Amino acid sequence: MKEAYLYTDGASKGNPGPAGAGFVLVTPHGAVLKQRAVPLGVTTVGVAEYRALIAGMAEAASQGVTHLRVFCDSEFMVRQMLGIYKCRTPAIKPLYTWAVKLRGRFTAFAIQHVPREQNNLADGLATEAARLSAQGGGTCSIWASVK
């Protein structure tokens, strides 16, 4: 069993606007396994939130994590992933489906909402990625490589 915690966040300056995703994957003792800021080009904050979740989950799976606990400040996304809310937004539906598929790679999976103050590092990474998008930083090729 390999356990890890994943902190994710998405940002969009304009909604839609220049956007980015950020995630931090850590051990239960707080050692950083991977952190990443992912420029997304122009999109909405909802799409950015899901892309952060997907990128972080894919990284966790690639590192052999079997027990994953996710923390994010998007209460709406958390409630969708828990099945409390249905996913109806056309731009988000395929991302939701992808996240659910990735969730199946883990023996144990939990997701919970945390206040923004408890998600500072992922928030900063998402903001940096959105800044890079605004400067023409392009998009990340991870979406083609993770299925």
JSON list of C-alpha atoms in Angstrom, two decimals:
[
{"chain": "A", "resi": 1, "resn": "MET", "atom": "CA", "xyz": [0.00, 0.00, 0.00]},
{"chain": "A", "resi": 2, "resn": "LYS", "atom": "CA", "xyz": [1.27, 3.45, -0.93]},
{"chain": "A", "resi": 3, "resn": "GLU", "atom": "CA", "xyz": [-0.75, 6.29, 0.51]},
{"chain": "A", "resi": 4, "resn": "ALA", "atom": "CA", "xyz": [-0.65, 9.92, -0.64]},
{"chain": "A", "resi": 5, "resn": "TYR", "atom": "CA", "xyz": [-2.52, 13.17, -0.29]},
{"chain": "A", "resi": 6, "resn": "LEU", "atom": "CA", "xyz": [-3.36, 15.31, -3.30]},
{"chain": "A", "resi": 7, "resn": "TYR", "atom": "CA", "xyz": [-4.10, 19.04, -3.15]},
{"chain": "A", "resi": 8, "resn": "THR", "atom": "CA", "xyz": [-5.61, 20.51, -6.34]},
{"chain": "A", "resi": 9, "resn": "ASP", "atom": "CA", "xyz": [-6.83, 23.86, -7.58]},
{"chain": "A", "resi": 10, "resn": "GLY", "atom": "CA", "xyz": [-7.84, 25.57, -10.81]},
{"chain": "A", "resi": 11, "resn": "ALA", "atom": "CA", "xyz": [-7.78, 29.25, -11.74]},
{"chain": "A", "resi": 12, "resn": "SER", "atom": "CA", "xyz": [-9.22, 31.31, -14.58]},
{"chain": "A", "resi": 13, "resn": "LYS", "atom": "CA", "xyz": [-8.68, 35.03, -14.97]},
{"chain": "A", "resi": 14, "resn": "GLY", "atom": "CA", "xyz": [-11.92, 36.13, -16.61]},
{"chain": "A", "resi": 15, "resn": "ASN", "atom": "CA", "xyz": [-13.93, 32.89, -16.51]},
{"chain": "A", "resi": 16, "resn": "PRO", "atom": "CA", "xyz": [-13.45, 32.11, -19.31]},
{"chain": "A", "resi": 17, "resn": "GLY", "atom": "CA", "xyz": [-10.00, 33.53, -19.53]},
{"chain": "A", "resi": 18, "resn": "PRO", "atom": "CA", "xyz": [-6.35, 32.54, -19.21]},
{"chain": "A", "resi": 19, "resn": "ALA", "atom": "CA", "xyz": [-6.45, 29.48, -16.98]},
{"chain": "A", "resi": 20, "resn": "GLY", "atom": "CA", "xyz": [-4.23, 27.11, -15.11]},
{"chain": "A", "resi": 21, "resn": "ALA", "atom": "CA", "xyz": [-4.27, 24.01, -12.97]},
{"chain": "A", "resi": 22, "resn": "GLY", "atom": "CA", "xyz": [-2.10, 23.27, -9.98]},
{"chain": "A", "resi": 23, "resn": "PHE", "atom": "CA", "xyz": [-1.55, 20.20, -7.87]},
{"chain": "A", "resi": 24, "resn": "VAL", "atom": "CA", "xyz": [0.68, 18.99, -5.06]},
{"chain": "A", "resi": 25, "resn": "LEU", "atom": "CA", "xyz": [1.09, 15.30, -4.28]},
{"chain": "A", "resi": 26, "resn": "VAL", "atom": "CA", "xyz": [2.50, 14.59, -0.82]},
{"chain": "A", "resi": 27, "resn": "THR", "atom": "CA", "xyz": [3.14, 11.66, 1.49]},
{"chain": "A", "resi": 28, "resn": "PRO", "atom": "CA", "xyz": [1.08, 11.41, 4.69]},
{"chain": "A", "resi": 29, "resn": "HIS", "atom": "CA", "xyz": [4.15, 12.88, 6.46]},
{"chain": "A", "resi": 30, "resn": "GLY", "atom": "CA", "xyz": [4.16, 15.94, 4.18]},
{"chain": "A", "resi": 31, "resn": "ALA", "atom": "CA", "xyz": [7.07, 15.13, 1.87]},
{"chain": "A", "resi": 32, "resn": "VAL", "atom": "CA", "xyz": [6.36, 16.49, -1.61]},
{"chain": "A", "resi": 33, "resn": "LEU", "atom": "CA", "xyz": [6.30, 13.76, -4.25]},
{"chain": "A", "resi": 34, "resn": "LYS", "atom": "CA", "xyz": [5.37, 16.10, -7.15]},
{"chain": "A", "resi": 35, "resn": "GLN", "atom": "CA", "xyz": [4.02, 19.58, -7.65]},
{"chain": "A", "resi": 36, "resn": "ARG", "atom": "CA", "xyz": [3.02, 21.10, -10.93]},
{"chain": "A", "resi": 37, "resn": "ALA", "atom": "CA", "xyz": [1.60, 24.26, -12.49]},
{"chain": "A", "resi": 38, "resn": "VAL", "atom": "CA", "xyz": [-0.18, 23.46, -15.77]},
{"chain": "A", "resi": 39, "resn": "PRO", "atom": "CA", "xyz": [-1.06, 26.30, -18.19]},
{"chain": "A", "resi": 40, "resn": "LEU", "atom": "CA", "xyz": [-4.39, 25.57, -19.91]},
{"chain": "A", "resi": 41, "resn": "GLY", "atom": "CA", "xyz": [-4.88, 28.42, -22.35]},
{"chain": "A", "resi": 42, "resn": "VAL", "atom": "CA", "xyz": [-8.33, 30.03, -22.23]},
{"chain": "A", "resi": 43, "resn": "THR", "atom": "CA", "xyz": [-11.06, 28.15, -20.36]},
{"chain": "A", "resi": 44, "resn": "THR", "atom": "CA", "xyz": [-13.36, 28.35, -17.33]},
{"chain": "A", "resi": 45, "resn": "VAL", "atom": "CA", "xyz": [-12.51, 27.83, -13.68]},
{"chain": "A", "resi": 46, "resn": "GLY", "atom": "CA", "xyz": [-14.68, 24.68, -13.60]},
{"chain": "A", "resi": 47, "resn": "VAL", "atom": "CA", "xyz": [-12.67, 23.10, -16.40]},
{"chain": "A", "resi": 48, "resn": "ALA", "atom": "CA", "xyz": [-9.44, 24.18, -14.69]},
{"chain": "A", "resi": 49, "resn": "GLU", "atom": "CA", "xyz": [-10.53, 22.57, -11.40]},
{"chain": "A", "resi": 50, "resn": "TYR", "atom": "CA", "xyz": [-11.19, 19.25, -13.12]},
{"chain": "A", "resi": 51, "resn": "ARG", "atom": "CA", "xyz": [-7.96, 19.39, -15.11]},
{"chain": "A", "resi": 52, "resn": "ALA", "atom": "CA", "xyz": [-6.02, 19.92, -11.87]},
{"chain": "A", "resi": 53, "resn": "LEU", "atom": "CA", "xyz": [-7.76, 16.91, -10.35]},
{"chain": "A", "resi": 54, "resn": "ILE", "atom": "CA", "xyz": [-7.10, 14.75, -13.41]},
{"chain": "A", "resi": 55, "resn": "ALA", "atom": "CA", "xyz": [-3.44, 15.75, -13.66]},
{"chain": "A", "resi": 56, "resn": "GLY", "atom": "CA", "xyz": [-2.88, 15.06, -9.97]},
{"chain": "A", "resi": 57, "resn": "MET", "atom": "CA", "xyz": [-4.70, 11.73, -10.01]},
{"chain": "A", "resi": 58, "resn": "ALA", "atom": "CA", "xyz": [-2.76, 10.63, -13.10]},
{"chain": "A", "resi": 59, "resn": "GLU", "atom": "CA", "xyz": [0.51, 11.53, -11.38]},
{"chain": "A", "resi": 60, "resn": "ALA", "atom": "CA", "xyz": [-0.50, 9.63, -8.25]},
{"chain": "A", "resi": 61, "resn": "ALA", "atom": "CA", "xyz": [-1.38, 6.54, -10.30]},
{"chain": "A", "resi": 62, "resn": "SER", "atom": "CA", "xyz": [1.91, 6.74, -12.21]},
{"chain": "A", "resi": 63, "resn": "GLN", "atom": "CA", "xyz": [3.79, 6.78, -8.91]},
{"chain": "A", "resi": 64, "resn": "GLY", "atom": "CA", "xyz": [2.07, 3.61, -7.72]},
{"chain": "A", "resi": 65, "resn": "VAL", "atom": "CA", "xyz": [-0.21, 5.26, -5.18]},
{"chain": "A", "resi": 66, "resn": "THR", "atom": "CA", "xyz": [-3.00, 2.89, -4.15]},
{"chain": "A", "resi": 67, "resn": "HIS", "atom": "CA", "xyz": [-4.68, 4.96, -1.43]},
{"chain": "A", "resi": 68, "resn": "LEU", "atom": "CA", "xyz": [-5.38, 8.55, -2.43]},
{"chain": "A", "resi": 69, "resn": "ARG", "atom": "CA", "xyz": [-6.98, 11.32, -0.40]},
{"chain": "A", "resi": 70, "resn": "VAL", "atom": "CA", "xyz": [-7.81, 14.50, -2.35]},
{"chain": "A", "resi": 71, "resn": "PHE", "atom": "CA", "xyz": [-8.27, 17.96, -0.90]},
{"chain": "A", "resi": 72, "resn": "CYS", "atom": "CA", "xyz": [-9.56, 20.90, -2.94]},
{"chain": "A", "resi": 73, "resn": "ASP", "atom": "CA", "xyz": [-11.36, 24.17, -2.40]},
{"chain": "A", "resi": 74, "resn": "SER", "atom": "CA", "xyz": [-13.98, 23.62, -5.12]},
{"chain": "A", "resi": 75, "resn": "GLU", "atom": "CA", "xyz": [-16.99, 22.49, -3.13]},
{"chain": "A", "resi": 76, "resn": "PHE", "atom": "CA", "xyz": [-18.99, 22.10, -6.34]},
{"chain": "A", "resi": 77, "resn": "MET", "atom": "CA", "xyz": [-16.45, 19.66, -7.87]},
{"chain": "A", "resi": 78, "resn": "VAL", "atom": "CA", "xyz": [-16.18, 17.70, -4.64]},
{"chain": "A", "resi": 79, "resn": "ARG", "atom": "CA", "xyz": [-19.95, 17.32, -4.47]},
{"chain": "A", "resi": 80, "resn": "GLN", "atom": "CA", "xyz": [-20.03, 16.17, -8.10]},
{"chain": "A", "resi": 81, "resn": "MET", "atom": "CA", "xyz": [-17.29, 13.59, -7.44]},
{"chain": "A", "resi": 82, "resn": "LEU", "atom": "CA", "xyz": [-19.19, 12.37, -4.36]},
{"chain": "A", "resi": 83, "resn": "GLY", "atom": "CA", "xyz": [-22.40, 12.00, -6.39]},
{"chain": "A", "resi": 84, "resn": "ILE", "atom": "CA", "xyz": [-24.26, 14.68, -4.40]},
{"chain": "A", "resi": 85, "resn": "TYR", "atom": "CA", "xyz": [-24.56, 16.90, -7.49]},
{"chain": "A", "resi": 86, "resn": "LYS", "atom": "CA", "xyz": [-25.01, 15.69, -11.05]},
{"chain": "A", "resi": 87, "resn": "CYS", "atom": "CA", "xyz": [-22.59, 16.86, -13.69]},
{"chain": "A", "resi": 88, "resn": "ARG", "atom": "CA", "xyz": [-24.63, 18.62, -16.38]},
{"chain": "A", "resi": 89, "resn": "THR", "atom": "CA", "xyz": [-22.22, 21.16, -17.88]},
{"chain": "A", "resi": 90, "resn": "PRO", "atom": "CA", "xyz": [-21.25, 20.02, -21.41]},
{"chain": "A", "resi": 91, "resn": "ALA", "atom": "CA", "xyz": [-17.66, 21.28, -21.14]},
{"chain": "A", "resi": 92, "resn": "ILE", "atom": "CA", "xyz": [-17.16, 19.48, -17.82]},
{"chain": "A", "resi": 93, "resn": "LYS", "atom": "CA", "xyz": [-18.99, 16.17, -18.46]},
{"chain": "A", "resi": 94, "resn": "PRO", "atom": "CA", "xyz": [-16.07, 14.47, -20.27]},
{"chain": "A", "resi": 95, "resn": "LEU", "atom": "CA", "xyz": [-13.64, 15.67, -17.60]},
{"chain": "A", "resi": 96, "resn": "TYR", "atom": "CA", "xyz": [-15.92, 14.35, -14.85]},
{"chain": "A", "resi": 97, "resn": "THR", "atom": "CA", "xyz": [-16.10, 11.00, -16.66]},
{"chain": "A", "resi": 98, "resn": "TRP", "atom": "CA", "xyz": [-12.32, 10.95, -16.98]},
{"chain": "A", "resi": 99, "resn": "ALA", "atom": "CA", "xyz": [-11.86, 11.72, -13.26]},
{"chain": "A", "resi": 100, "resn": "VAL", "atom": "CA", "xyz": [-14.29, 8.95, -12.31]},
{"chain": "A", "resi": 101, "resn": "LYS", "atom": "CA", "xyz": [-12.36, 6.54, -14.53]},
{"chain": "A", "resi": 102, "resn": "LEU", "atom": "CA", "xyz": [-9.07, 7.55, -12.90]},
{"chain": "A", "resi": 103, "resn": "ARG", "atom": "CA", "xyz": [-10.65, 7.13, -9.45]},
{"chain": "A", "resi": 104, "resn": "GLY", "atom": "CA", "xyz": [-11.03, 3.44, -10.29]},
{"chain": "A", "resi": 105, "resn": "ARG", "atom": "CA", "xyz": [-7.24, 3.04, -10.41]},
{"chain": "A", "resi": 106, "resn": "PHE", "atom": "CA", "xyz": [-7.05, 3.42, -6.63]},
{"chain": "A", "resi": 107, "resn": "THR", "atom": "CA", "xyz": [-7.87, 0.78, -4.03]},
{"chain": "A", "resi": 108, "resn": "ALA", "atom": "CA", "xyz": [-9.04, 3.56, -1.70]},
{"chain": "A", "resi": 109, "resn": "PHE", "atom": "CA", "xyz": [-10.10, 7.04, -2.77]},
{"chain": "A", "resi": 110, "resn": "ALA", "atom": "CA", "xyz": [-11.51, 9.94, -0.79]},
{"chain": "A", "resi": 111, "resn": "ILE", "atom": "CA", "xyz": [-12.14, 13.56, -1.72]},
{"chain": "A", "resi": 112, "resn": "GLN", "atom": "CA", "xyz": [-13.04, 16.45, 0.51]},
{"chain": "A", "resi": 113, "resn": "HIS", "atom": "CA", "xyz": [-13.55, 20.18, 0.38]},
{"chain": "A", "resi": 114, "resn": "VAL", "atom": "CA", "xyz": [-11.11, 22.37, 2.30]},
{"chain": "A", "resi": 115, "resn": "PRO", "atom": "CA", "xyz": [-11.04, 26.14, 2.73]},
{"chain": "A", "resi": 116, "resn": "ARG", "atom": "CA", "xyz": [-8.74, 28.03, 0.36]},
{"chain": "A", "resi": 117, "resn": "GLU", "atom": "CA", "xyz": [-6.41, 28.78, 3.28]},
{"chain": "A", "resi": 118, "resn": "GLN", "atom": "CA", "xyz": [-5.67, 25.05, 3.59]},
{"chain": "A", "resi": 119, "resn": "ASN", "atom": "CA", "xyz": [-4.90, 24.79, -0.12]},
{"chain": "A", "resi": 120, "resn": "ASN", "atom": "CA", "xyz": [-2.37, 27.61, -0.53]},
{"chain": "A", "resi": 121, "resn": "LEU", "atom": "CA", "xyz": [0.31, 25.75, -2.46]},
{"chain": "A", "resi": 122, "resn": "ALA", "atom": "CA", "xyz": [-2.04, 24.29, -5.10]},
{"chain": "A", "resi": 123, "resn": "ASP", "atom": "CA", "xyz": [-3.79, 27.68, -5.33]},
{"chain": "A", "resi": 124, "resn": "GLY", "atom": "CA", "xyz": [-0.47, 29.42, -5.97]},
{"chain": "A", "resi": 125, "resn": "LEU", "atom": "CA", "xyz": [0.49, 26.89, -8.64]},
{"chain": "A", "resi": 126, "resn": "ALA", "atom": "CA", "xyz": [-2.87, 27.30, -10.41]},
{"chain": "A", "resi": 127, "resn": "THR", "atom": "CA", "xyz": [-2.51, 31.09, -10.31]},
{"chain": "A", "resi": 128, "resn": "GLU", "atom": "CA", "xyz": [1.02, 30.85, -11.72]},
{"chain": "A", "resi": 129, "resn": "ALA", "atom": "CA", "xyz": [-0.18, 28.56, -14.51]},
{"chain": "A", "resi": 130, "resn": "ALA", "atom": "CA", "xyz": [-2.99, 31.03, -15.36]},
{"chain": "A", "resi": 131, "resn": "ARG", "atom": "CA", "xyz": [-0.40, 33.83, -15.49]},
{"chain": "A", "resi": 132, "resn": "LEU", "atom": "CA", "xyz": [1.68, 31.74, -17.89]},
{"chain": "A", "resi": 133, "resn": "SER", "atom": "CA", "xyz": [-1.41, 31.15, -20.05]},
{"chain": "A", "resi": 134, "resn": "ALA", "atom": "CA", "xyz": [-2.03, 34.91, -20.14]},
{"chain": "A", "resi": 135, "resn": "GLN", "atom": "CA", "xyz": [1.54, 35.40, -21.37]},
{"chain": "A", "resi": 136, "resn": "GLY", "atom": "CA", "xyz": [1.02, 32.91, -24.18]},
{"chain": "A", "resi": 137, "resn": "GLY", "atom": "CA", "xyz": [2.39, 29.93, -22.28]},
{"chain": "A", "resi": 138, "resn": "GLY", "atom": "CA", "xyz": [0.16, 27.59, -24.27]},
{"chain": "A", "resi": 139, "resn": "THR", "atom": "CA", "xyz": [-1.35, 24.41, -23.00]},
{"chain": "A", "resi": 140, "resn": "CYS", "atom": "CA", "xyz": [0.05, 21.24, -21.54]},
{"chain": "A", "resi": 141, "resn": "SER", "atom": "CA", "xyz": [0.21, 18.02, -23.54]},
{"chain": "A", "resi": 142, "resn": "ILE", "atom": "CA", "xyz": [-0.75, 15.85, -20.53]},
{"chain": "A", "resi": 143, "resn": "TRP", "atom": "CA", "xyz": [-4.35, 15.61, -21.78]},
{"chain": "A", "resi": 144, "resn": "ALA", "atom": "CA", "xyz": [-3.29, 13.52, -24.75]},
{"chain": "A", "resi": 145, "resn": "SER", "atom": "CA", "xyz": [-1.10, 11.22, -22.66]},
{"chain": "A", "resi": 146, "resn": "VAL", "atom": "CA", "xyz": [-3.44, 10.28, -19.80]},
{"chain": "A", "resi": 147, "resn": "LYS", "atom": "CA", "xyz": [-6.34, 7.99, -20.65]}
]
